[in-house]
Amino acid sequence: MLRASGRPAEALEAVHRAATIQRQLGDRSREAMALDGAGEAYRELGQADEAIAFHLRAAAVHRQLGDKWQLALTLDHLATTLTAAGRPEEAGRHWREAHNLLVGFDDARAAALQEGVTASTSGTTG
């Protein structure tokens, strides 16, 4: 909500707090979602290295948990950040992985994400 209203610095503070709370509660999935949110806030603040690090941490947890949907979302965010940081080859790898993860989903939201990932992948090399 804070990011959507153009307040990424406040959003960053909120997602850091959320990640800490979820870690204390032992909810690794929600902690990873908060880490991904931190990555998005860092990206919007123009801090690509921090954003990439948070997206990678979130992706690792989603991968460990076997959460294909959240992993695909995080990989899309990671690839978007890598592209903005001038690293299109790496981005392409993550978008291709996200695309493969989305194959098993048949709802409208997944179809829209898959369409966006496919379009993004066609603009990268590697």
mmCIF file of N, CA and C in Angstrom:
data_model
loop_
_atom_site.group_PDB
_atom_site.id
_atom_site.type_symbol
_atom_site.label_atom_id
_atom_site.label_comp_id
_atom_site.label_asym_id
_atom_site.label_seq_id
_atom_site.Cartn_x
_atom_site.Cartn_y
_atom_site.Cartn_z
ATOM 1 N N MET A 1 0.816 -1.189 0.000
ATOM 2 C CA MET A 1 0.000 0.000 0.000
ATOM 3 C C MET A 1 0.866 1.260 0.000
ATOM 4 N N LEU A 2 1.890 1.272 0.846
ATOM 5 C CA LEU A 2 2.756 2.448 0.903
ATOM 6 C C LEU A 2 3.541 2.613 -0.389
ATOM 7 N N ARG A 3 4.025 1.494 -0.965
ATOM 8 C CA ARG A 3 4.735 1.590 -2.241
ATOM 9 C C ARG A 3 3.800 2.081 -3.321
ATOM 10 N N ALA A 4 2.576 1.580 -3.341
ATOM 11 C CA ALA A 4 1.608 1.976 -4.362
ATOM 12 C C ALA A 4 1.268 3.449 -4.269
ATOM 13 N N SER A 5 1.364 4.016 -3.078
ATOM 14 C CA SER A 5 1.066 5.437 -2.916
ATOM 15 C C SER A 5 2.327 6.303 -3.039
ATOM 16 N N GLY A 6 3.397 5.711 -3.570
ATOM 17 C CA GLY A 6 4.603 6.489 -3.831
ATOM 18 C C GLY A 6 5.438 6.786 -2.603
ATOM 19 N N ARG A 7 5.381 5.903 -1.608
ATOM 20 C CA ARG A 7 6.146 6.110 -0.382
ATOM 21 C C ARG A 7 7.054 4.903 -0.112
ATOM 22 N N PRO A 8 8.015 4.633 -1.003
ATOM 23 C CA PRO A 8 8.839 3.429 -0.845
ATOM 24 C C PRO A 8 9.700 3.423 0.416
ATOM 25 N N ALA A 9 10.135 4.560 0.888
ATOM 26 C CA ALA A 9 10.954 4.585 2.106
ATOM 27 C C ALA A 9 10.143 4.111 3.305
ATOM 28 N N GLU A 10 8.893 4.562 3.393
ATOM 29 C CA GLU A 10 8.028 4.110 4.480
ATOM 30 C C GLU A 10 7.682 2.636 4.309
ATOM 31 N N ALA A 11 7.494 2.219 3.055
ATOM 32 C CA ALA A 11 7.204 0.812 2.781
ATOM 33 C C ALA A 11 8.376 -0.058 3.210
ATOM 34 N N LEU A 12 9.579 0.411 2.955
ATOM 35 C CA LEU A 12 10.768 -0.349 3.324
ATOM 36 C C LEU A 12 10.807 -0.585 4.827
ATOM 37 N N GLU A 13 10.537 0.444 5.576
ATOM 38 C CA GLU A 13 10.506 0.309 7.040
ATOM 39 C C GLU A 13 9.447 -0.712 7.462
ATOM 40 N N ALA A 14 8.281 -0.641 6.849
ATOM 41 C CA ALA A 14 7.187 -1.550 7.200
ATOM 42 C C ALA A 14 7.517 -3.005 6.854
ATOM 43 N N VAL A 15 8.117 -3.250 5.694
ATOM 44 C CA VAL A 15 8.409 -4.639 5.327
ATOM 45 C C VAL A 15 9.569 -5.203 6.147
ATOM 46 N N HIS A 16 10.519 -4.360 6.521
ATOM 47 C CA HIS A 16 11.575 -4.838 7.426
ATOM 48 C C HIS A 16 10.962 -5.266 8.759
ATOM 49 N N ARG A 17 10.046 -4.455 9.265
ATOM 50 C CA ARG A 17 9.366 -4.776 10.518
ATOM 51 C C ARG A 17 8.558 -6.067 10.368
ATOM 52 N N ALA A 18 7.865 -6.207 9.239
ATOM 53 C CA ALA A 18 7.069 -7.413 8.984
ATOM 54 C C ALA A 18 7.958 -8.648 8.900
ATOM 55 N N ALA A 19 9.093 -8.538 8.233
ATOM 56 C CA ALA A 19 9.999 -9.686 8.116
ATOM 57 C C ALA A 19 10.487 -10.122 9.495
ATOM 58 N N THR A 20 10.806 -9.157 10.335
ATOM 59 C CA THR A 20 11.272 -9.474 11.688
ATOM 60 C C THR A 20 10.181 -10.166 12.480
ATOM 61 N N ILE A 21 8.972 -9.653 12.411
ATOM 62 C CA ILE A 21 7.850 -10.259 13.143
ATOM 63 C C ILE A 21 7.586 -11.674 12.645
ATOM 64 N N GLN A 22 7.561 -11.849 11.326
ATOM 65 C CA GLN A 22 7.283 -13.181 10.777
ATOM 66 C C GLN A 22 8.399 -14.167 11.135
ATOM 67 N N ARG A 23 9.634 -13.700 11.160
ATOM 68 C CA ARG A 23 10.756 -14.560 11.562
ATOM 69 C C ARG A 23 10.552 -15.000 13.006
ATOM 70 N N GLN A 24 10.153 -14.055 13.884
ATOM 71 C CA GLN A 24 9.926 -14.386 15.294
ATOM 72 C C GLN A 24 8.780 -15.368 15.456
ATOM 73 N N LEU A 25 7.764 -15.259 14.592
ATOM 74 C CA LEU A 25 6.621 -16.165 14.644
ATOM 75 C C LEU A 25 6.913 -17.520 13.990
ATOM 76 N N GLY A 26 8.014 -17.575 13.242
ATOM 77 C CA GLY A 26 8.363 -18.821 12.570
ATOM 78 C C GLY A 26 7.641 -19.033 11.254
ATOM 79 N N ASP A 27 7.058 -17.982 10.695
ATOM 80 C CA ASP A 27 6.354 -18.095 9.409
ATOM 81 C C ASP A 27 7.325 -17.704 8.296
ATOM 82 N N ARG A 28 8.044 -18.701 7.807
ATOM 83 C CA ARG A 28 9.075 -18.447 6.804
ATOM 84 C C ARG A 28 8.491 -17.940 5.496
ATOM 85 N N SER A 29 7.308 -18.402 5.134
ATOM 86 C CA SER A 29 6.692 -17.960 3.882
ATOM 87 C C SER A 29 6.399 -16.466 3.915
ATOM 88 N N ARG A 30 5.762 -16.017 4.976
ATOM 89 C CA ARG A 30 5.452 -14.587 5.069
ATOM 90 C C ARG A 30 6.706 -13.749 5.278
ATOM 91 N N GLU A 31 7.685 -14.314 5.949
ATOM 92 C CA GLU A 31 8.964 -13.606 6.073
ATOM 93 C C GLU A 31 9.561 -13.402 4.683
ATOM 94 N N ALA A 32 9.529 -14.437 3.854
ATOM 95 C CA ALA A 32 10.079 -14.335 2.502
ATOM 96 C C ALA A 32 9.289 -13.327 1.662
ATOM 97 N N MET A 33 7.966 -13.287 1.833
ATOM 98 C CA MET A 33 7.168 -12.300 1.104
ATOM 99 C C MET A 33 7.562 -10.884 1.531
ATOM 100 N N ALA A 34 7.840 -10.704 2.821
ATOM 101 C CA ALA A 34 8.280 -9.389 3.300
ATOM 102 C C ALA A 34 9.664 -9.053 2.748
ATOM 103 N N LEU A 35 10.545 -10.046 2.666
ATOM 104 C CA LEU A 35 11.871 -9.810 2.084
ATOM 105 C C LEU A 35 11.746 -9.393 0.623
ATOM 106 N N ASP A 36 10.839 -10.036 -0.097
ATOM 107 C CA ASP A 36 10.603 -9.665 -1.488
ATOM 108 C C ASP A 36 10.070 -8.230 -1.566
ATOM 109 N N GLY A 37 9.173 -7.881 -0.645
ATOM 110 C CA GLY A 37 8.658 -6.512 -0.585
ATOM 111 C C GLY A 37 9.765 -5.508 -0.308
ATOM 112 N N ALA A 38 10.722 -5.897 0.536
ATOM 113 C CA ALA A 38 11.868 -5.020 0.791
ATOM 114 C C ALA A 38 12.670 -4.835 -0.493
ATOM 115 N N GLY A 39 12.829 -5.915 -1.238
ATOM 116 C CA GLY A 39 13.528 -5.815 -2.518
ATOM 117 C C GLY A 39 12.845 -4.848 -3.456
ATOM 118 N N GLU A 40 11.530 -4.915 -3.515
ATOM 119 C CA GLU A 40 10.785 -3.997 -4.380
ATOM 120 C C GLU A 40 10.949 -2.548 -3.916
ATOM 121 N N ALA A 41 10.903 -2.325 -2.611
ATOM 122 C CA ALA A 41 11.073 -0.958 -2.090
ATOM 123 C C ALA A 41 12.480 -0.441 -2.385
ATOM 124 N N TYR A 42 13.486 -1.293 -2.181
ATOM 125 C CA TYR A 42 14.856 -0.874 -2.504
ATOM 126 C C TYR A 42 14.986 -0.547 -3.992
ATOM 127 N N ARG A 43 14.353 -1.352 -4.852
ATOM 128 C CA ARG A 43 14.414 -1.070 -6.287
ATOM 129 C C ARG A 43 13.818 0.294 -6.584
ATOM 130 N N GLU A 44 12.667 0.585 -5.984
ATOM 131 C CA GLU A 44 12.009 1.862 -6.212
ATOM 132 C C GLU A 44 12.825 3.031 -5.654
ATOM 133 N N LEU A 45 13.665 2.748 -4.683
ATOM 134 C CA LEU A 45 14.541 3.782 -4.117
ATOM 135 C C LEU A 45 15.845 3.904 -4.904
ATOM 136 N N GLY A 46 15.990 3.091 -5.953
ATOM 137 C CA GLY A 46 17.184 3.156 -6.785
ATOM 138 C C GLY A 46 18.392 2.448 -6.201
ATOM 139 N N GLN A 47 18.168 1.530 -5.280
ATOM 140 C CA GLN A 47 19.253 0.794 -4.623
ATOM 141 C C GLN A 47 19.238 -0.655 -5.115
ATOM 142 N N ALA A 48 19.716 -0.841 -6.348
ATOM 143 C CA ALA A 48 19.619 -2.135 -7.023
ATOM 144 C C ALA A 48 20.344 -3.255 -6.283
ATOM 145 N N ASP A 49 21.537 -3.002 -5.779
ATOM 146 C CA ASP A 49 22.287 -4.071 -5.106
ATOM 147 C C ASP A 49 21.529 -4.607 -3.893
ATOM 148 N N GLU A 50 20.966 -3.704 -3.097
ATOM 149 C CA GLU A 50 20.187 -4.127 -1.935
ATOM 150 C C GLU A 50 18.933 -4.871 -2.382
ATOM 151 N N ALA A 51 18.279 -4.359 -3.421
ATOM 152 C CA ALA A 51 17.067 -5.007 -3.933
ATOM 153 C C ALA A 51 17.365 -6.425 -4.381
ATOM 154 N N ILE A 52 18.434 -6.601 -5.143
ATOM 155 C CA ILE A 52 18.808 -7.926 -5.641
ATOM 156 C C ILE A 52 19.076 -8.872 -4.473
ATOM 157 N N ALA A 53 19.792 -8.397 -3.470
ATOM 158 C CA ALA A 53 20.102 -9.242 -2.315
ATOM 159 C C ALA A 53 18.827 -9.709 -1.604
ATOM 160 N N PHE A 54 17.873 -8.815 -1.423
ATOM 161 C CA PHE A 54 16.634 -9.190 -0.743
ATOM 162 C C PHE A 54 15.795 -10.141 -1.596
ATOM 163 N N HIS A 55 15.736 -9.889 -2.899
ATOM 164 C CA HIS A 55 14.999 -10.804 -3.780
ATOM 165 C C HIS A 55 15.630 -12.194 -3.768
ATOM 166 N N LEU A 56 16.945 -12.258 -3.773
ATOM 167 C CA LEU A 56 17.627 -13.564 -3.737
ATOM 168 C C LEU A 56 17.340 -14.302 -2.434
ATOM 169 N N ARG A 57 17.337 -13.578 -1.318
ATOM 170 C CA ARG A 57 17.004 -14.214 -0.026
ATOM 171 C C ARG A 57 15.577 -14.744 -0.038
ATOM 172 N N ALA A 58 14.657 -13.944 -0.563
ATOM 173 C CA ALA A 58 13.259 -14.376 -0.622
ATOM 174 C C ALA A 58 13.111 -15.598 -1.524
ATOM 175 N N ALA A 59 13.768 -15.571 -2.680
ATOM 176 C CA ALA A 59 13.683 -16.694 -3.624
ATOM 177 C C ALA A 59 14.215 -17.970 -2.990
ATOM 178 N N ALA A 60 15.295 -17.869 -2.240
ATOM 179 C CA ALA A 60 15.870 -19.059 -1.605
ATOM 180 C C ALA A 60 14.876 -19.695 -0.639
ATOM 181 N N VAL A 61 14.178 -18.872 0.141
ATOM 182 C CA VAL A 61 13.199 -19.410 1.095
ATOM 183 C C VAL A 61 12.013 -20.025 0.347
ATOM 184 N N HIS A 62 11.489 -19.325 -0.646
ATOM 185 C CA HIS A 62 10.358 -19.876 -1.398
ATOM 186 C C HIS A 62 10.745 -21.197 -2.061
ATOM 187 N N ARG A 63 11.977 -21.268 -2.550
ATOM 188 C CA ARG A 63 12.465 -22.502 -3.178
ATOM 189 C C ARG A 63 12.519 -23.616 -2.143
ATOM 190 N N GLN A 64 13.043 -23.333 -0.959
ATOM 191 C CA GLN A 64 13.127 -24.329 0.119
ATOM 192 C C GLN A 64 11.737 -24.824 0.524
ATOM 193 N N LEU A 65 10.779 -23.902 0.523
ATOM 194 C CA LEU A 65 9.419 -24.254 0.938
ATOM 195 C C LEU A 65 8.617 -24.923 -0.179
ATOM 196 N N GLY A 66 9.143 -24.881 -1.399
ATOM 197 C CA GLY A 66 8.430 -25.469 -2.534
ATOM 198 C C GLY A 66 7.229 -24.650 -2.972
ATOM 199 N N ASP A 67 7.248 -23.348 -2.685
ATOM 200 C CA ASP A 67 6.132 -22.468 -3.036
ATOM 201 C C ASP A 67 6.371 -21.889 -4.429
ATOM 202 N N LYS A 68 5.864 -22.582 -5.432
ATOM 203 C CA LYS A 68 6.118 -22.204 -6.824
ATOM 204 C C LYS A 68 5.535 -20.837 -7.179
ATOM 205 N N TRP A 69 4.352 -20.543 -6.666
ATOM 206 C CA TRP A 69 3.721 -19.260 -6.995
ATOM 207 C C TRP A 69 4.549 -18.090 -6.468
ATOM 208 N N GLN A 70 4.859 -18.112 -5.171
ATOM 209 C CA GLN A 70 5.629 -17.008 -4.585
ATOM 210 C C GLN A 70 7.028 -16.939 -5.182
ATOM 211 N N LEU A 71 7.610 -18.098 -5.495
ATOM 212 C CA LEU A 71 8.919 -18.097 -6.129
ATOM 213 C C LEU A 71 8.846 -17.433 -7.496
ATOM 214 N N ALA A 72 7.822 -17.739 -8.271
ATOM 215 C CA ALA A 72 7.675 -17.119 -9.596
ATOM 216 C C ALA A 72 7.524 -15.601 -9.474
ATOM 217 N N LEU A 73 6.730 -15.135 -8.517
ATOM 218 C CA LEU A 73 6.577 -13.694 -8.303
ATOM 219 C C LEU A 73 7.910 -13.049 -7.946
ATOM 220 N N THR A 74 8.623 -13.670 -7.029
ATOM 221 C CA THR A 74 9.907 -13.123 -6.595
ATOM 222 C C THR A 74 10.919 -13.124 -7.737
ATOM 223 N N LEU A 75 10.950 -14.190 -8.527
ATOM 224 C CA LEU A 75 11.880 -14.240 -9.658
ATOM 225 C C LEU A 75 11.563 -13.158 -10.684
ATOM 226 N N ASP A 76 10.285 -12.872 -10.872
ATOM 227 C CA ASP A 76 9.893 -11.779 -11.770
ATOM 228 C C ASP A 76 10.414 -10.451 -11.232
ATOM 229 N N HIS A 77 10.258 -10.229 -9.938
ATOM 230 C CA HIS A 77 10.758 -8.996 -9.316
ATOM 231 C C HIS A 77 12.281 -8.918 -9.426
ATOM 232 N N LEU A 78 12.949 -10.042 -9.163
ATOM 233 C CA LEU A 78 14.406 -10.089 -9.258
ATOM 234 C C LEU A 78 14.860 -9.765 -10.680
ATOM 235 N N ALA A 79 14.219 -10.385 -11.656
ATOM 236 C CA ALA A 79 14.603 -10.161 -13.058
ATOM 237 C C ALA A 79 14.374 -8.709 -13.470
ATOM 238 N N THR A 80 13.283 -8.125 -13.007
ATOM 239 C CA THR A 80 13.012 -6.716 -13.310
ATOM 240 C C THR A 80 14.124 -5.833 -12.747
ATOM 241 N N THR A 81 14.552 -6.128 -11.530
ATOM 242 C CA THR A 81 15.615 -5.363 -10.898
ATOM 243 C C THR A 81 16.945 -5.560 -11.626
ATOM 244 N N LEU A 82 17.237 -6.805 -11.993
ATOM 245 C CA LEU A 82 18.477 -7.081 -12.723
ATOM 246 C C LEU A 82 18.504 -6.354 -14.066
ATOM 247 N N THR A 83 17.367 -6.308 -14.739
ATOM 248 C CA THR A 83 17.295 -5.590 -16.009
ATOM 249 C C THR A 83 17.588 -4.114 -15.799
ATOM 250 N N ALA A 84 16.977 -3.532 -14.780
ATOM 251 C CA ALA A 84 17.205 -2.114 -14.485
ATOM 252 C C ALA A 84 18.663 -1.850 -14.106
ATOM 253 N N ALA A 85 19.326 -2.877 -13.562
ATOM 254 C CA ALA A 85 20.723 -2.733 -13.161
ATOM 255 C C ALA A 85 21.685 -3.043 -14.311
ATOM 256 N N GLY A 86 21.136 -3.283 -15.509
ATOM 257 C CA GLY A 86 21.983 -3.537 -16.667
ATOM 258 C C GLY A 86 22.514 -4.951 -16.752
ATOM 259 N N ARG A 87 21.773 -5.892 -16.185
ATOM 260 C CA ARG A 87 22.199 -7.294 -16.180
ATOM 261 C C ARG A 87 21.140 -8.176 -16.848
ATOM 262 N N PRO A 88 20.879 -7.965 -18.146
ATOM 263 C CA PRO A 88 19.784 -8.658 -18.827
ATOM 264 C C PRO A 88 19.973 -10.164 -18.961
ATOM 265 N N GLU A 89 21.204 -10.643 -19.052
ATOM 266 C CA GLU A 89 21.403 -12.086 -19.185
ATOM 267 C C GLU A 89 20.930 -12.816 -17.934
ATOM 268 N N GLU A 90 21.312 -12.284 -16.774
ATOM 269 C CA GLU A 90 20.856 -12.869 -15.511
ATOM 270 C C GLU A 90 19.340 -12.770 -15.395
ATOM 271 N N ALA A 91 18.809 -11.633 -15.779
ATOM 272 C CA ALA A 91 17.357 -11.437 -15.717
ATOM 273 C C ALA A 91 16.645 -12.494 -16.548
ATOM 274 N N GLY A 92 17.151 -12.732 -17.744
ATOM 275 C CA GLY A 92 16.532 -13.718 -18.630
ATOM 276 C C GLY A 92 16.466 -15.096 -18.009
ATOM 277 N N ARG A 93 17.516 -15.495 -17.314
ATOM 278 C CA ARG A 93 17.513 -16.811 -16.647
ATOM 279 C C ARG A 93 16.410 -16.889 -15.601
ATOM 280 N N HIS A 94 16.258 -15.829 -14.821
ATOM 281 C CA HIS A 94 15.241 -15.835 -13.762
ATOM 282 C C HIS A 94 13.837 -15.786 -14.354
ATOM 283 N N TRP A 95 13.657 -15.016 -15.434
ATOM 284 C CA TRP A 95 12.338 -14.987 -16.076
ATOM 285 C C TRP A 95 11.992 -16.344 -16.689
ATOM 286 N N ARG A 96 12.976 -17.016 -17.263
ATOM 287 C CA ARG A 96 12.694 -18.344 -17.821
ATOM 288 C C ARG A 96 12.301 -19.320 -16.716
ATOM 289 N N GLU A 97 12.979 -19.249 -15.582
ATOM 290 C CA GLU A 97 12.601 -20.110 -14.459
ATOM 291 C C GLU A 97 11.182 -19.785 -13.988
ATOM 292 N N ALA A 98 10.866 -18.498 -13.871
ATOM 293 C CA ALA A 98 9.517 -18.095 -13.460
ATOM 294 C C ALA A 98 8.481 -18.625 -14.444
ATOM 295 N N HIS A 99 8.779 -18.498 -15.719
ATOM 296 C CA HIS A 99 7.864 -18.996 -16.756
ATOM 297 C C HIS A 99 7.606 -20.485 -16.567
ATOM 298 N N ASN A 100 8.659 -21.256 -16.351
ATOM 299 C CA ASN A 100 8.509 -22.700 -16.153
ATOM 300 C C ASN A 100 7.695 -23.030 -14.915
ATOM 301 N N LEU A 101 7.855 -22.252 -13.860
ATOM 302 C CA LEU A 101 7.088 -22.471 -12.629
ATOM 303 C C LEU A 101 5.605 -22.192 -12.827
ATOM 304 N N LEU A 102 5.280 -21.259 -13.708
ATOM 305 C CA LEU A 102 3.895 -20.834 -13.892
ATOM 306 C C LEU A 102 3.081 -21.775 -14.775
ATOM 307 N N VAL A 103 3.740 -22.712 -15.432
ATOM 308 C CA VAL A 103 3.043 -23.610 -16.353
ATOM 309 C C VAL A 103 1.892 -24.343 -15.668
ATOM 310 N N GLY A 104 2.052 -24.726 -14.430
ATOM 311 C CA GLY A 104 1.023 -25.491 -13.731
ATOM 312 C C GLY A 104 -0.161 -24.685 -13.217
ATOM 313 N N PHE A 105 -0.138 -23.383 -13.361
ATOM 314 C CA PHE A 105 -1.217 -22.529 -12.863
ATOM 315 C C PHE A 105 -2.135 -22.148 -14.016
ATOM 316 N N ASP A 106 -3.455 -22.170 -13.750
ATOM 317 C CA ASP A 106 -4.385 -21.878 -14.844
ATOM 318 C C ASP A 106 -5.377 -20.762 -14.526
ATOM 319 N N ASP A 107 -5.103 -19.975 -13.497
ATOM 320 C CA ASP A 107 -6.004 -18.870 -13.164
ATOM 321 C C ASP A 107 -5.591 -17.607 -13.913
ATOM 322 N N ALA A 108 -6.462 -16.631 -13.908
ATOM 323 C CA ALA A 108 -6.243 -15.399 -14.677
ATOM 324 C C ALA A 108 -5.011 -14.630 -14.198
ATOM 325 N N ARG A 109 -4.799 -14.589 -12.900
ATOM 326 C CA ARG A 109 -3.648 -13.855 -12.368
ATOM 327 C C ARG A 109 -2.341 -14.502 -12.840
ATOM 328 N N ALA A 110 -2.292 -15.824 -12.801
ATOM 329 C CA ALA A 110 -1.093 -16.533 -13.264
ATOM 330 C C ALA A 110 -0.900 -16.342 -14.764
ATOM 331 N N ALA A 111 -1.990 -16.359 -15.510
ATOM 332 C CA ALA A 111 -1.891 -16.161 -16.959
ATOM 333 C C ALA A 111 -1.339 -14.773 -17.273
ATOM 334 N N ALA A 112 -1.777 -13.781 -16.529
ATOM 335 C CA ALA A 112 -1.278 -12.417 -16.747
ATOM 336 C C ALA A 112 0.202 -12.320 -16.395
ATOM 337 N N LEU A 113 0.592 -12.946 -15.286
ATOM 338 C CA LEU A 113 1.998 -12.929 -14.901
ATOM 339 C C LEU A 113 2.834 -13.670 -15.942
ATOM 340 N N GLN A 114 2.343 -14.813 -16.387
ATOM 341 C CA GLN A 114 3.084 -15.579 -17.381
ATOM 342 C C GLN A 114 3.235 -14.789 -18.685
ATOM 343 N N GLU A 115 2.197 -14.083 -19.068
ATOM 344 C CA GLU A 115 2.267 -13.252 -20.274
ATOM 345 C C GLU A 115 3.335 -12.166 -20.121
ATOM 346 N N GLY A 116 3.361 -11.517 -18.963
ATOM 347 C CA GLY A 116 4.363 -10.483 -18.711
ATOM 348 C C GLY A 116 5.774 -11.046 -18.672
ATOM 349 N N VAL A 117 5.926 -12.212 -18.051
ATOM 350 C CA VAL A 117 7.231 -12.864 -17.986
ATOM 351 C C VAL A 117 7.690 -13.260 -19.387
ATOM 352 N N THR A 118 6.773 -13.798 -20.184
ATOM 353 C CA THR A 118 7.114 -14.191 -21.548
ATOM 354 C C THR A 118 7.560 -12.986 -22.366
ATOM 355 N N ALA A 119 6.828 -11.887 -22.239
ATOM 356 C CA ALA A 119 7.202 -10.667 -22.968
ATOM 357 C C ALA A 119 8.566 -10.155 -22.513
ATOM 358 N N SER A 120 8.822 -10.222 -21.220
ATOM 359 C CA SER A 120 10.104 -9.759 -20.682
ATOM 360 C C SER A 120 11.238 -10.664 -21.130
ATOM 361 N N THR A 121 10.983 -11.955 -21.141
ATOM 362 C CA THR A 121 12.009 -12.916 -21.536
ATOM 363 C C THR A 121 12.431 -12.710 -22.979
ATOM 364 N N SER A 122 11.476 -12.353 -23.826
ATOM 365 C CA SER A 122 11.816 -12.172 -25.247
ATOM 366 C C SER A 122 12.730 -10.968 -25.463
ATOM 367 N N GLY A 123 12.814 -10.093 -24.484
ATOM 368 C CA GLY A 123 13.688 -8.922 -24.615
ATOM 369 C C GLY A 123 15.064 -9.112 -24.010
ATOM 370 N N THR A 124 15.358 -10.341 -23.522
ATOM 371 C CA THR A 124 16.666 -10.604 -22.922
ATOM 372 C C THR A 124 17.403 -11.656 -23.723
ATOM 373 N N THR A 125 18.673 -11.786 -23.432
ATOM 374 C CA THR A 125 19.483 -12.803 -24.089
ATOM 375 C C THR A 125 20.007 -13.778 -23.054
ATOM 376 N N GLY A 126 20.668 -14.829 -23.508
ATOM 377 C CA GLY A 126 21.325 -15.740 -22.560
ATOM 378 C C GLY A 126 20.700 -17.017 -22.450
#
